[in-house]
Coordinates of C-alpha atoms and ligand atoms in Angstrom, one line a residue:
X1 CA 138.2 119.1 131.0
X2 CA 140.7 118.0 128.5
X3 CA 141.1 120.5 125.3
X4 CA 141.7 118.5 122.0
X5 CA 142.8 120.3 119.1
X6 CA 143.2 119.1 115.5
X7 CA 144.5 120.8 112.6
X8 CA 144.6 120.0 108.6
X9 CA 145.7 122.3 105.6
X10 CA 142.9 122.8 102.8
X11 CA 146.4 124.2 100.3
X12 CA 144.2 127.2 99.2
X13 CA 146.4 130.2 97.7
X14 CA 144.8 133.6 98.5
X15 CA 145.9 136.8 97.5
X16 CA 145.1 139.6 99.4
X17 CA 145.9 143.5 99.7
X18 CA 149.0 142.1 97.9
X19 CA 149.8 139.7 100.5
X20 CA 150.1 136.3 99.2
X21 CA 149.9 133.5 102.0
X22 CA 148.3 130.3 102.3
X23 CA 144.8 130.3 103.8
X24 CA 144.7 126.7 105.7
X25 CA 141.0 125.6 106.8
X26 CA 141.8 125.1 110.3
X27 CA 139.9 122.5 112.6
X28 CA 139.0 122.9 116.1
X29 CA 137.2 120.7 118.8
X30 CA 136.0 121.8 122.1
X31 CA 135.2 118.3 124.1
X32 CA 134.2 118.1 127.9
X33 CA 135.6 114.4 128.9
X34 CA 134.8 112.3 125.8
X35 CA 131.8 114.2 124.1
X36 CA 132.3 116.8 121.8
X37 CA 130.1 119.9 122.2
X38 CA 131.3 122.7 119.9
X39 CA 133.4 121.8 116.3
X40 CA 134.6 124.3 113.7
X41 CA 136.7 124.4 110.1
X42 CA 137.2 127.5 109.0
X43 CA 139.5 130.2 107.3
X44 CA 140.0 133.7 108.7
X45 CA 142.0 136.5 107.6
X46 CA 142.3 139.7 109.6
X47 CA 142.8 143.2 108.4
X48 CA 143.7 145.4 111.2
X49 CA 144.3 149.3 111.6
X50 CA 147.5 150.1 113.3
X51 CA 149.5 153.4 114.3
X52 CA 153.0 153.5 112.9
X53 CA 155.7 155.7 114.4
X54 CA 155.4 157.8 111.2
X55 CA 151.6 157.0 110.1
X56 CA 149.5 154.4 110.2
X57 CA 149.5 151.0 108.5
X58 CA 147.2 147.8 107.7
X59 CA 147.9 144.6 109.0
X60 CA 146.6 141.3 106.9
X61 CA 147.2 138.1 107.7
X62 CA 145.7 134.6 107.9
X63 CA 145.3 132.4 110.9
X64 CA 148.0 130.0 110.7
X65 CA 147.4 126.0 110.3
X66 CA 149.1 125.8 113.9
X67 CA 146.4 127.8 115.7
X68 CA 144.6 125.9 118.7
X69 CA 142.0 125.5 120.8
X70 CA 142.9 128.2 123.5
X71 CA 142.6 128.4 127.1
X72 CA 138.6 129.8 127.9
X73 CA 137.1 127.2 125.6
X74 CA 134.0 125.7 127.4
X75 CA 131.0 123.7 126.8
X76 CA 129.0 125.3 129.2
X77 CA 128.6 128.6 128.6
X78 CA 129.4 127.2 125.0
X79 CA 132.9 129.6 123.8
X80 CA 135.6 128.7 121.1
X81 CA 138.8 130.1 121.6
X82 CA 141.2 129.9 118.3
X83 CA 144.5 131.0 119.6
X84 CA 147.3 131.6 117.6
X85 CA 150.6 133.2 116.9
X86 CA 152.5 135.3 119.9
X87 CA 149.1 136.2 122.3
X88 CA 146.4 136.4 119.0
X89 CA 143.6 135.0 119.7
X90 CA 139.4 134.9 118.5
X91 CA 137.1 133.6 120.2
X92 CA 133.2 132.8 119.7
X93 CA 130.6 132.8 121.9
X94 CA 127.1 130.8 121.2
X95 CA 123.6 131.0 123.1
X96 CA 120.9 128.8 122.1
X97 CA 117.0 129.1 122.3
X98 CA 116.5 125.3 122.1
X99 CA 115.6 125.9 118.3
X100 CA 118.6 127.9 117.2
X101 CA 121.7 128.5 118.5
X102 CA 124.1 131.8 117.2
X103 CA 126.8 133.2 117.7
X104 CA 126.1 136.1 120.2
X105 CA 129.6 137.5 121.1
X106 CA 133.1 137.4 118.8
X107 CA 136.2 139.5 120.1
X108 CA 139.2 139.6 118.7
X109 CA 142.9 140.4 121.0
X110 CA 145.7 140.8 118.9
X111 CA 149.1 141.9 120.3
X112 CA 150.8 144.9 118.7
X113 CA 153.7 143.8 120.6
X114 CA 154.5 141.1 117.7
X115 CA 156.8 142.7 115.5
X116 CA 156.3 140.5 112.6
X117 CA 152.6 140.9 112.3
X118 CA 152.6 144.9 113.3
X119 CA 156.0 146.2 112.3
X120 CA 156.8 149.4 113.9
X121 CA 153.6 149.5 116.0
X122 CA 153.7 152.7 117.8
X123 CA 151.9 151.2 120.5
X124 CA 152.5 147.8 122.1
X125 CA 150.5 145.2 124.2
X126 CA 147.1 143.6 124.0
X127 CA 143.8 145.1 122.1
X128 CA 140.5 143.9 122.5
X129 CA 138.0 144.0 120.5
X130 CA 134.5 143.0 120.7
X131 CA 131.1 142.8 118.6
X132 CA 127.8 140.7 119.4
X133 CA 126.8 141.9 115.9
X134 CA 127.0 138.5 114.1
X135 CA 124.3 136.9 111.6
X136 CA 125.9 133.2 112.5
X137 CA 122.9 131.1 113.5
X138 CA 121.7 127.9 113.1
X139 CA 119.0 125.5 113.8
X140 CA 119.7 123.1 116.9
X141 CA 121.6 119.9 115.3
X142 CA 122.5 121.0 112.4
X143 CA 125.9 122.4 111.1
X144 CA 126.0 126.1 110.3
X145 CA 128.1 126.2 106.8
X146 CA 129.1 129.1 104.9
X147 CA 132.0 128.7 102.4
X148 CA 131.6 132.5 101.0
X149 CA 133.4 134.8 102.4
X150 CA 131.9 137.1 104.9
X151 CA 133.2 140.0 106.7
X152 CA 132.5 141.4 110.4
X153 CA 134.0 144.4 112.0
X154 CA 134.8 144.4 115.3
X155 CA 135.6 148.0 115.5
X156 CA 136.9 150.7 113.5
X157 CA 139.5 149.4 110.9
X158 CA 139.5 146.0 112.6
X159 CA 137.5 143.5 110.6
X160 CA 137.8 139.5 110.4
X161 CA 136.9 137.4 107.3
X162 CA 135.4 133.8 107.3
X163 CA 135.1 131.4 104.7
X164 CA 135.1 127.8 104.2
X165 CA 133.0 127.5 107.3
X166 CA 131.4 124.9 108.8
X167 CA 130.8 124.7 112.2
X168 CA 128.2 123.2 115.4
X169 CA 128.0 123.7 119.0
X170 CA 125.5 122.6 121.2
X171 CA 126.8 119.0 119.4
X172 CA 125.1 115.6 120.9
X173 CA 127.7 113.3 118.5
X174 CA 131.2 113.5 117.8
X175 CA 130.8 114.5 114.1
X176 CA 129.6 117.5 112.4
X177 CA 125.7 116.6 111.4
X178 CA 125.0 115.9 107.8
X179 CA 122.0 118.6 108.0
X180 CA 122.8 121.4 107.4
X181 CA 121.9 125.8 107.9
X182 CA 123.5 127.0 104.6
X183 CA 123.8 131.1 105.2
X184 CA 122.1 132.9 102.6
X185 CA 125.2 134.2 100.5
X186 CA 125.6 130.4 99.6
X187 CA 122.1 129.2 99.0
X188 CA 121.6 129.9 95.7
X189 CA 125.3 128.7 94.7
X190 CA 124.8 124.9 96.3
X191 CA 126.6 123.3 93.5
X192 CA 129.7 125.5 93.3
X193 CA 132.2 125.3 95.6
X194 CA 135.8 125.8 93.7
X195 CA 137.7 126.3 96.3
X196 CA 136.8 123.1 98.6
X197 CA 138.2 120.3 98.9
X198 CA 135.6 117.6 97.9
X199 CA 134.9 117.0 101.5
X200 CA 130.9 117.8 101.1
X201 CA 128.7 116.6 97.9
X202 CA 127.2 119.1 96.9
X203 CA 123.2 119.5 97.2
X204 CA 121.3 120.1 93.6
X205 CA 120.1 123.5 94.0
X206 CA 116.5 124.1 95.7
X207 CA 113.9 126.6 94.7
X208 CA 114.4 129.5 97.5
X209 CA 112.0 128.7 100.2
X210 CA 108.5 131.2 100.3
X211 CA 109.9 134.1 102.0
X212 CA 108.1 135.6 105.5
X213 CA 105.3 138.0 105.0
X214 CA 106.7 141.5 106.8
X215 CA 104.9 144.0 107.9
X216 CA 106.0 147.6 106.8
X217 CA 105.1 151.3 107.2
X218 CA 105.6 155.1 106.8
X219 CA 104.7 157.2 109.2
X220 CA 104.3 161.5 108.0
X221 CA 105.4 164.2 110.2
X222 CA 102.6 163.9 112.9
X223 CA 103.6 160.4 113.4
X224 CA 100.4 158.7 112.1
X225 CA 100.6 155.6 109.8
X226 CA 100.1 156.7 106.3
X227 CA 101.7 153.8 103.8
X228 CA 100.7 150.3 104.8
X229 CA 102.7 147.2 103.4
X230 CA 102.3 143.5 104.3
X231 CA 104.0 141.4 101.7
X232 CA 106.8 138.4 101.6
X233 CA 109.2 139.6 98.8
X234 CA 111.8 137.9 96.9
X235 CA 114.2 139.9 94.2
X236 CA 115.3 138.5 91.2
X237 CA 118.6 140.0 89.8
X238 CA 120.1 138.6 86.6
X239 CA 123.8 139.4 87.2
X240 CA 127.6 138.4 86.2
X241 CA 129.0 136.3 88.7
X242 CA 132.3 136.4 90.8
X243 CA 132.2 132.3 91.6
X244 CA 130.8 131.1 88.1
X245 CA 132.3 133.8 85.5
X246 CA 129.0 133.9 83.7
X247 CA 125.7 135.0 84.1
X248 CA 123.3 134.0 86.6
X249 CA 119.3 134.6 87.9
X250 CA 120.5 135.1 91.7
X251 CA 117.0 135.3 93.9
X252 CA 116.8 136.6 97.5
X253 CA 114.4 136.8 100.4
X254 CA 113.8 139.7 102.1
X255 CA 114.0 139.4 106.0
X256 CA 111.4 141.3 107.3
X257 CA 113.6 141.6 110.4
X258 CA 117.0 142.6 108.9
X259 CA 114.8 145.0 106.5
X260 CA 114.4 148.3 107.8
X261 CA 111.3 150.5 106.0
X262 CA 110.5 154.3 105.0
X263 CA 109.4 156.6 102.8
X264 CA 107.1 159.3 102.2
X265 CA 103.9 160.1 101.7
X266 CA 102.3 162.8 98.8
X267 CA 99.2 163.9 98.0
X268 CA 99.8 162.1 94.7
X269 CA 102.7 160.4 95.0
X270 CA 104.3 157.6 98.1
X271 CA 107.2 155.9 98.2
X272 CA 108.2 153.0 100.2
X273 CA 112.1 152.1 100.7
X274 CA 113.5 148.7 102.0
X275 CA 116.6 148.3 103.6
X276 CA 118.6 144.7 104.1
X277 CA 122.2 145.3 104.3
X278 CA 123.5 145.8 100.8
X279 CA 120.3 146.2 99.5
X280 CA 117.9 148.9 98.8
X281 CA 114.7 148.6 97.3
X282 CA 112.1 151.7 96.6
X283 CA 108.6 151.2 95.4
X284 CA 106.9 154.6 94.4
X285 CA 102.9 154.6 94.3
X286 CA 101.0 157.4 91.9
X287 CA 97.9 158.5 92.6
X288 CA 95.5 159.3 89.2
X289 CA 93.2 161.7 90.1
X290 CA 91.4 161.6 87.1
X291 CA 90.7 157.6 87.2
X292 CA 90.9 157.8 91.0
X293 CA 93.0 154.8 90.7
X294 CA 96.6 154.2 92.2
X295 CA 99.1 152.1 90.6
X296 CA 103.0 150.9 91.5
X297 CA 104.6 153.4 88.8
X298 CA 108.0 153.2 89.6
X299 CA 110.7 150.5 91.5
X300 CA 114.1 151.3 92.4
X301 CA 117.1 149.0 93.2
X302 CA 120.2 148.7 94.6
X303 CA 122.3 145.7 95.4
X304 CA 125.3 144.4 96.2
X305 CA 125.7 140.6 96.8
X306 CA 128.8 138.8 98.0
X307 CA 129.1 137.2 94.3
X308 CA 128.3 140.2 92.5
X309 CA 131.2 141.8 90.5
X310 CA 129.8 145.2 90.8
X311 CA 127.1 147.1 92.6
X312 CA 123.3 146.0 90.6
X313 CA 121.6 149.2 90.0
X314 CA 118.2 149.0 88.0
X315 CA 115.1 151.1 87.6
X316 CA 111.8 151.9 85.8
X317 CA 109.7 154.8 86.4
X318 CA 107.0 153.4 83.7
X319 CA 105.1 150.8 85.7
X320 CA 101.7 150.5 85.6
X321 CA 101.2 147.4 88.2
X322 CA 99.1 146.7 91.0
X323 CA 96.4 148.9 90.2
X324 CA 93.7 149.9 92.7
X325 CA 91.0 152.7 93.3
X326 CA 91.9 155.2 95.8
X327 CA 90.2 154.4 99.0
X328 CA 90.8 150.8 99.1
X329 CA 93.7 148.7 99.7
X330 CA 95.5 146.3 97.1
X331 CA 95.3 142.3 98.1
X332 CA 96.7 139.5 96.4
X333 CA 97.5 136.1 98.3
X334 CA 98.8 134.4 95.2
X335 CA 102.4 134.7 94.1
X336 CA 102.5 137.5 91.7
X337 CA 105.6 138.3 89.2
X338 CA 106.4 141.9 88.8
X339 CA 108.7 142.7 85.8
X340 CA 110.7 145.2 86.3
X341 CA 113.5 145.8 84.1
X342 CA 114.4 142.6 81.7
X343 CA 117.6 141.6 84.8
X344 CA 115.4 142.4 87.8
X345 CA 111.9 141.0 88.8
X346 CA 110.2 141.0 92.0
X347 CA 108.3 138.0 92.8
X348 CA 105.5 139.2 95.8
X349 CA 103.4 136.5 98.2
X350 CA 100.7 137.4 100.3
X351 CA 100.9 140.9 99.7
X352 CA 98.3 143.6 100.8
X353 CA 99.2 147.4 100.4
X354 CA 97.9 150.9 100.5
X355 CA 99.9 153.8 99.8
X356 CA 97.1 156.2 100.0
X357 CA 94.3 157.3 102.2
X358 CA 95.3 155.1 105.0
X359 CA 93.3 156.0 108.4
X360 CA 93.6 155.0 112.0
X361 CA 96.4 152.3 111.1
X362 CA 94.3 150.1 109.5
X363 CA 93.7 148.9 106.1
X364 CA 90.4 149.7 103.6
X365 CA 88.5 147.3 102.4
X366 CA 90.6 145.3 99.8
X367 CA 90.5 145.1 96.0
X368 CA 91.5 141.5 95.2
X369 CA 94.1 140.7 92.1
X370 CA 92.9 138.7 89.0
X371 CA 95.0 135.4 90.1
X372 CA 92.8 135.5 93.3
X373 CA 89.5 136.3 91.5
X374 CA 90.1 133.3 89.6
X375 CA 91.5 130.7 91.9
X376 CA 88.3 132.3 93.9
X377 CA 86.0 131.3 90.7
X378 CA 87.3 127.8 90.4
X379 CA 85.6 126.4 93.8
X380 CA 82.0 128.5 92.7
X381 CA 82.0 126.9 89.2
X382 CA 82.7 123.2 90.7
X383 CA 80.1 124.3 92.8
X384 CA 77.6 124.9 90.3
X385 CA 78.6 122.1 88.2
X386 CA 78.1 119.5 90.9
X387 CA 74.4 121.2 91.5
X388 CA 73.5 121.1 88.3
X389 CA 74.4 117.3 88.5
X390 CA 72.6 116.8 91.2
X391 CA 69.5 118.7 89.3
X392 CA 70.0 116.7 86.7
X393 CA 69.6 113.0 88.8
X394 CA 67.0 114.4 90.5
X395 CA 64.9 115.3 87.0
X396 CA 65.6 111.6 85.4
X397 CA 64.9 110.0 88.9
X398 CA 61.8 111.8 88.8
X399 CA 60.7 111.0 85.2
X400 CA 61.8 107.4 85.8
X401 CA 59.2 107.0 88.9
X402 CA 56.4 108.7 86.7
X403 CA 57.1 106.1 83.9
X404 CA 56.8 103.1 85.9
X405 CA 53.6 104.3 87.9
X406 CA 52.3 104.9 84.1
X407 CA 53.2 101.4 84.0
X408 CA 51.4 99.9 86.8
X409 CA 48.3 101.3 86.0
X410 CA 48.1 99.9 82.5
X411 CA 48.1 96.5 83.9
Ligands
LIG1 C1 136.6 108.2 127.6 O1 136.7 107.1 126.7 C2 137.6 106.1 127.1 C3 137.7 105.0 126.1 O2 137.1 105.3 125.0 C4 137.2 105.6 128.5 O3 138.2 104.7 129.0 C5 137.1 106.8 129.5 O4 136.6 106.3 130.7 C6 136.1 107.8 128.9 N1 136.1 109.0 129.8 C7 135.0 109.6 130.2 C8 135.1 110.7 131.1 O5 133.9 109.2 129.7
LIG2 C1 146.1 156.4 116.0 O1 146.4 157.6 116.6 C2 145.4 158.6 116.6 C3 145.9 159.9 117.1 O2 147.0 159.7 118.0 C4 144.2 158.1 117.4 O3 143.2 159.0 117.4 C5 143.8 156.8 116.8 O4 142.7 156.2 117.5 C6 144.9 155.7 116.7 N1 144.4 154.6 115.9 C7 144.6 153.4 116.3 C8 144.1 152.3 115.4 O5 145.1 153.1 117.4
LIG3 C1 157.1 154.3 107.4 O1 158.4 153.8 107.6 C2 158.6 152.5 106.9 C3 160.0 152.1 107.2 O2 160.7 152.9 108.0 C4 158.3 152.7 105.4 O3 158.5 151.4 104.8 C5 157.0 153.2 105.2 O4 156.7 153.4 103.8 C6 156.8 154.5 106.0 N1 155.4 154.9 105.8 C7 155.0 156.2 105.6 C8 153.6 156.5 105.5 O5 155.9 157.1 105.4
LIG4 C1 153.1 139.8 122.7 O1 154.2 139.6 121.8 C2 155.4 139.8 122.4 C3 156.5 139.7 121.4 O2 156.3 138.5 120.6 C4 155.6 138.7 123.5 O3 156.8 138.9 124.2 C5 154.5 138.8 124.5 O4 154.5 137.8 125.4 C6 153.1 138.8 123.8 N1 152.1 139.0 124.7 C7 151.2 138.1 125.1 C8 150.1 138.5 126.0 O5 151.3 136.9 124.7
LIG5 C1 131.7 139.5 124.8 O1 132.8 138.8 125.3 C2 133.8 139.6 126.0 C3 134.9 138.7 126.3 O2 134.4 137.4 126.6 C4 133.1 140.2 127.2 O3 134.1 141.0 127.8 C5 132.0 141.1 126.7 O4 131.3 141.7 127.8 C6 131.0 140.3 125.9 N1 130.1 141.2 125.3 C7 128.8 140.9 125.2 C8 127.9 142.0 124.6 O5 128.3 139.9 125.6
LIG6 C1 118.9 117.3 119.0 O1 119.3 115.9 119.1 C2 119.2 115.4 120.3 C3 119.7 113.9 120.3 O2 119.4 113.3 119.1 C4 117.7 115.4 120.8 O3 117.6 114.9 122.1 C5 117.2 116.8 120.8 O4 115.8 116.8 121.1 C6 117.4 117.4 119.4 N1 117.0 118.8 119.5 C7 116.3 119.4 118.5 C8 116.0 120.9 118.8 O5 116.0 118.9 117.5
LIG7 C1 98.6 164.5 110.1 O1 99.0 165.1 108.9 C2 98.2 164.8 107.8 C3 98.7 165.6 106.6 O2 100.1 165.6 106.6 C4 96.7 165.2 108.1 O3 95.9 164.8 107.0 C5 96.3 164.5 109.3 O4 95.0 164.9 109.7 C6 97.2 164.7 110.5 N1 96.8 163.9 111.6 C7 96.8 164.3 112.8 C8 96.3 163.3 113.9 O5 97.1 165.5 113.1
LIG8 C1 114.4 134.9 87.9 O1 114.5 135.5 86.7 C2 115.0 134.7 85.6 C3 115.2 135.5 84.4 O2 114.1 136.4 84.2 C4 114.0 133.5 85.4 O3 114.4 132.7 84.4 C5 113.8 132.8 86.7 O4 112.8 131.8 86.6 C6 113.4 133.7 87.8 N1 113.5 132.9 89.1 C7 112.5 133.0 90.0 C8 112.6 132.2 91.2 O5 111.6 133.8 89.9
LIG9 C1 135.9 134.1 82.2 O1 135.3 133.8 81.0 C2 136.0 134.4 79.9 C3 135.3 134.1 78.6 O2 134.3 133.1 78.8 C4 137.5 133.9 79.8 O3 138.2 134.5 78.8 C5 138.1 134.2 81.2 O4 139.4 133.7 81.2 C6 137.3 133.6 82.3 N1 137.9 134.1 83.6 C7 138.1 133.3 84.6 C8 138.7 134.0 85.8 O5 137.8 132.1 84.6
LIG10 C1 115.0 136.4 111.4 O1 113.9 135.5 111.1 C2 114.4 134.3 110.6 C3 113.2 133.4 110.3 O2 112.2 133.6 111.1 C4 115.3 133.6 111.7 O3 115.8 132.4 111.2 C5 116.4 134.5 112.0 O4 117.2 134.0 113.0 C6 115.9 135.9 112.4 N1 117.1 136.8 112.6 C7 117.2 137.6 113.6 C8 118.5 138.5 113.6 O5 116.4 137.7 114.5
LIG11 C1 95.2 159.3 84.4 O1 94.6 158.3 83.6 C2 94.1 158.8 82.4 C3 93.3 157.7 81.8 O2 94.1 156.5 81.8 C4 95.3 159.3 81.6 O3 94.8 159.8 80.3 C5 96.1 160.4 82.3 O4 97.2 160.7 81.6 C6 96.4 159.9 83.7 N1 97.0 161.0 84.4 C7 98.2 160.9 85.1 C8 98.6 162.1 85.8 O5 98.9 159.9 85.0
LIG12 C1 109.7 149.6 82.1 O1 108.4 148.9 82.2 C2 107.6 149.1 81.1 C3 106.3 148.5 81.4 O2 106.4 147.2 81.9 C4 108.3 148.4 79.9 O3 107.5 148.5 78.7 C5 109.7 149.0 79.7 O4 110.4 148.3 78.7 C6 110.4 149.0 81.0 N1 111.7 149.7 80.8 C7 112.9 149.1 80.8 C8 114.0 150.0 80.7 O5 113.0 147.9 80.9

């Protein structure tokens, strides 16, 4: 197996932690005789946790433009190793389902023996470090690119930064494909990319895709099921932006499996809570007992998204939306807006929920939404229309037979 490695400099100035240094994209290739399986240009900067003879101290730095494809690369099991400086090294391990391939495994040695990168290390040698938390995955043929930054810690104080990626394994041509799995921190900003070279034209940006219906619950003390929720949801958040310097409408899915749920359950009062990440989202159900109706009164959120100057924090605890009677549960196929506050909406698909009264996991019989009432009356009233046509052949075909027996018997 011969190793090939090339290397290019992207010129990009990044400060850091008050480090300034030059952040190269760096290429690398992993071939096994002449065919290419794994390729990768990417930045990383590390920011590492050290003890100090008299404390401890932070290491940052970049990986250089002269790091290489290291020894333990392989195409099969599929690894990229990026070594680099005196005994550094990352490397990246990938598994594949035949639909996706991800990146299961990334450990990190660095060597605290390298005076210029850890001065006065108290300790010296090798560390490894090693997480197979990592949300790198891709569809089969296509190139995984992410040019946002993104962050994974390996272990306590030891974290590594990627950006300007774009990367394949599991490769059946020599080049990077021209289809491509663009992570979500970069989806909704496909036409900005100010830090990158002009090496990709940039796509005109889609609508998000329909997001997956999840299905969420609350369970009370004794463990039964009393808040049922299935529903695809996508927030809106009106926001400054870091990459644009203006305001945007940033949208995201929810992924029903990244999103963890709970909550509570009241005689009058539920609450739902949706986790993903940086992201927090509580819908709070009141119970009328006067109208014997339940409605959404109240939505809380909390965000923070990689191109989000601040933490988003909105809330409104005056909603009356997605009203039902007690008893029965909530139902409404179509996509439905729910305005929030004027920067946050949440756009629901698919959804049916019940907050209250919910027995032996299983939903009540639904109340629909007006969209669906309606889209439900269209088909009944070109039904009737097209009877009533039909009627109204029949009648003059009938009349029309009478008129010209009349006719006959004249003669
Ligand atoms: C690689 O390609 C070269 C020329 O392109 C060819 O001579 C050589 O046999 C190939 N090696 C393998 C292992 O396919
Ligand atoms: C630094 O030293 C302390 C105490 O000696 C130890 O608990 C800690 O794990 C060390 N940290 C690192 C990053 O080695
Ligand atoms: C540790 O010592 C170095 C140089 O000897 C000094 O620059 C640094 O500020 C010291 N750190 C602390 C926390 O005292
Ligand atoms: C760690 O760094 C020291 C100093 O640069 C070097 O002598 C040593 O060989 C390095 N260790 C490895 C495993 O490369
Ligand atoms: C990740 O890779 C490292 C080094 O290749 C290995 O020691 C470790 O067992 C792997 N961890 C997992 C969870 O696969
Ligand atoms: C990927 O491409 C190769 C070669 O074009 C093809 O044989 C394979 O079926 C493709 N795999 C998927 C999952 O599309
Ligand atoms: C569980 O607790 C709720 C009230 O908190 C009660 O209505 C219900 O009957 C209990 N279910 C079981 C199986 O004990
Ligand atoms: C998001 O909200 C903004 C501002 O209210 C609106 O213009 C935009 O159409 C919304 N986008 C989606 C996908 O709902
Ligand atoms: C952002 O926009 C403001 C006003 O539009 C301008 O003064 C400022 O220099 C811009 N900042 C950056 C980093 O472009
Ligand atoms: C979550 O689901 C999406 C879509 O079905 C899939 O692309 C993604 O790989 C899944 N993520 C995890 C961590 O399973
Ligand atoms: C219940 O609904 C009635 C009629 O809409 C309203 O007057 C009353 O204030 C509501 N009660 C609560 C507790 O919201
Ligand atoms: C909360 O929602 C109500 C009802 O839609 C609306 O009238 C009110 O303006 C909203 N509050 C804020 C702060 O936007």
């Amino acid at each position: 197996m011969t190793l090939v490695k090339r290397c290019f400099s992207a010129g990009v100035w990044t400060l850091l932690m008050g480090c300034v240094f030059v952040a190269h994209a760096v290429t690398f290739e992993v071939t096994d005789g002449n065919s290419t399986c794994i390729k990768a240009e990417l930045n990383a900067t590390f920011s590492i946790s050290y003890n100090t003879t008299n404390g401890t101290s932070e290491a940052v730095f970049a990986m250089p433009s002269s790091a290489s494809v290291g020894n333990g690369s392989s195409c099969v099991p599929p690894e990229l190793v990026m070594s680099f400086g005196p005994g550094h090294m990352i490397s990246l391990v990938f598994s594949s389902d035949g639909r996706l391939y991800r990146v299961t495994n990334i450990s990190l040695q660095y060597n605290l023996s390298d005076p210029n990168t850890f001065p006065q290390s108290s300790s010296a040698g090798v560390v490894s470090v090693t997480t197979n938390s990592s949300d790198i995955s891709a569809r089969v043929n296509s190139t995984y690119r992410c040019f946002s930054s993104s962050s994974i810690s390996l272990s306590a104080g030891v974290n590594v930064t990627f950006s300007d990626l774009r990367m394949e394994a599991y490769m059946t041509t020599a080049n990077l494909s021209t289809d491509e799995s663009v992570c979500s921190a970069d989806q909704t900003f496909t036409t900005v990319a100010p830090t990158h070279t002009p090496r990709t034209t940039a796509a005109p940006p889609t609508p998000p895709p329909t997001p997956d219906r999840g299905n969420y619950s609350v369970t009370n003390g004794n463990g039964t099921v009393c808040l049922m929720a299935l529903m695809g949801l996508q927030l809106n958040v009106t926001h400054f932006s870091k990459s644009l310097n203006q305001s945007v409408s940033e949208v995201m899915n929810l992924q029903p499996n990244r999103t963890r749920a709970s909550g509570s359950c009241g005689v009058t009062v539920a609450s739902l809570t949706l986790t993903q990440d940086q992201t927090d989202l509580t819908l709070t159900f009141t119970l009328n007992s006067t109208t014997q109706k339940f409605r959404l009164s109240a939505v809380n959120v909390s965000a923070f998204w990689s191109d989000m100057t601040d933490r988003f924090e909105a809330s409104n605890v005056s909603l009356d939306l997605l009203q039902c009677s007690v008893g029965r549960s909530y139902m409404c196929s179509a996509e439905q807006t729910l305005a929030v506050v004027p920067s946050f909406s949440i756009n629901t698909f698919s959804l049916q929920l019940q907050p209250f009264n919910v027995t032996q996991n299983r939903f009540s019989a639904a109340e629909e939404c007006h969209v669906d009432r309606e889209n439900m009356l269209i088909p009944i009233i070109v039904g009737a229309a097209l009877a009533g046509l039909v009627l109204i052949v029949l009648i003059a075909y009938l009349i029309g037979r009478k008129r010209t027996h009349a006719g006959y018997q004249t003669i």
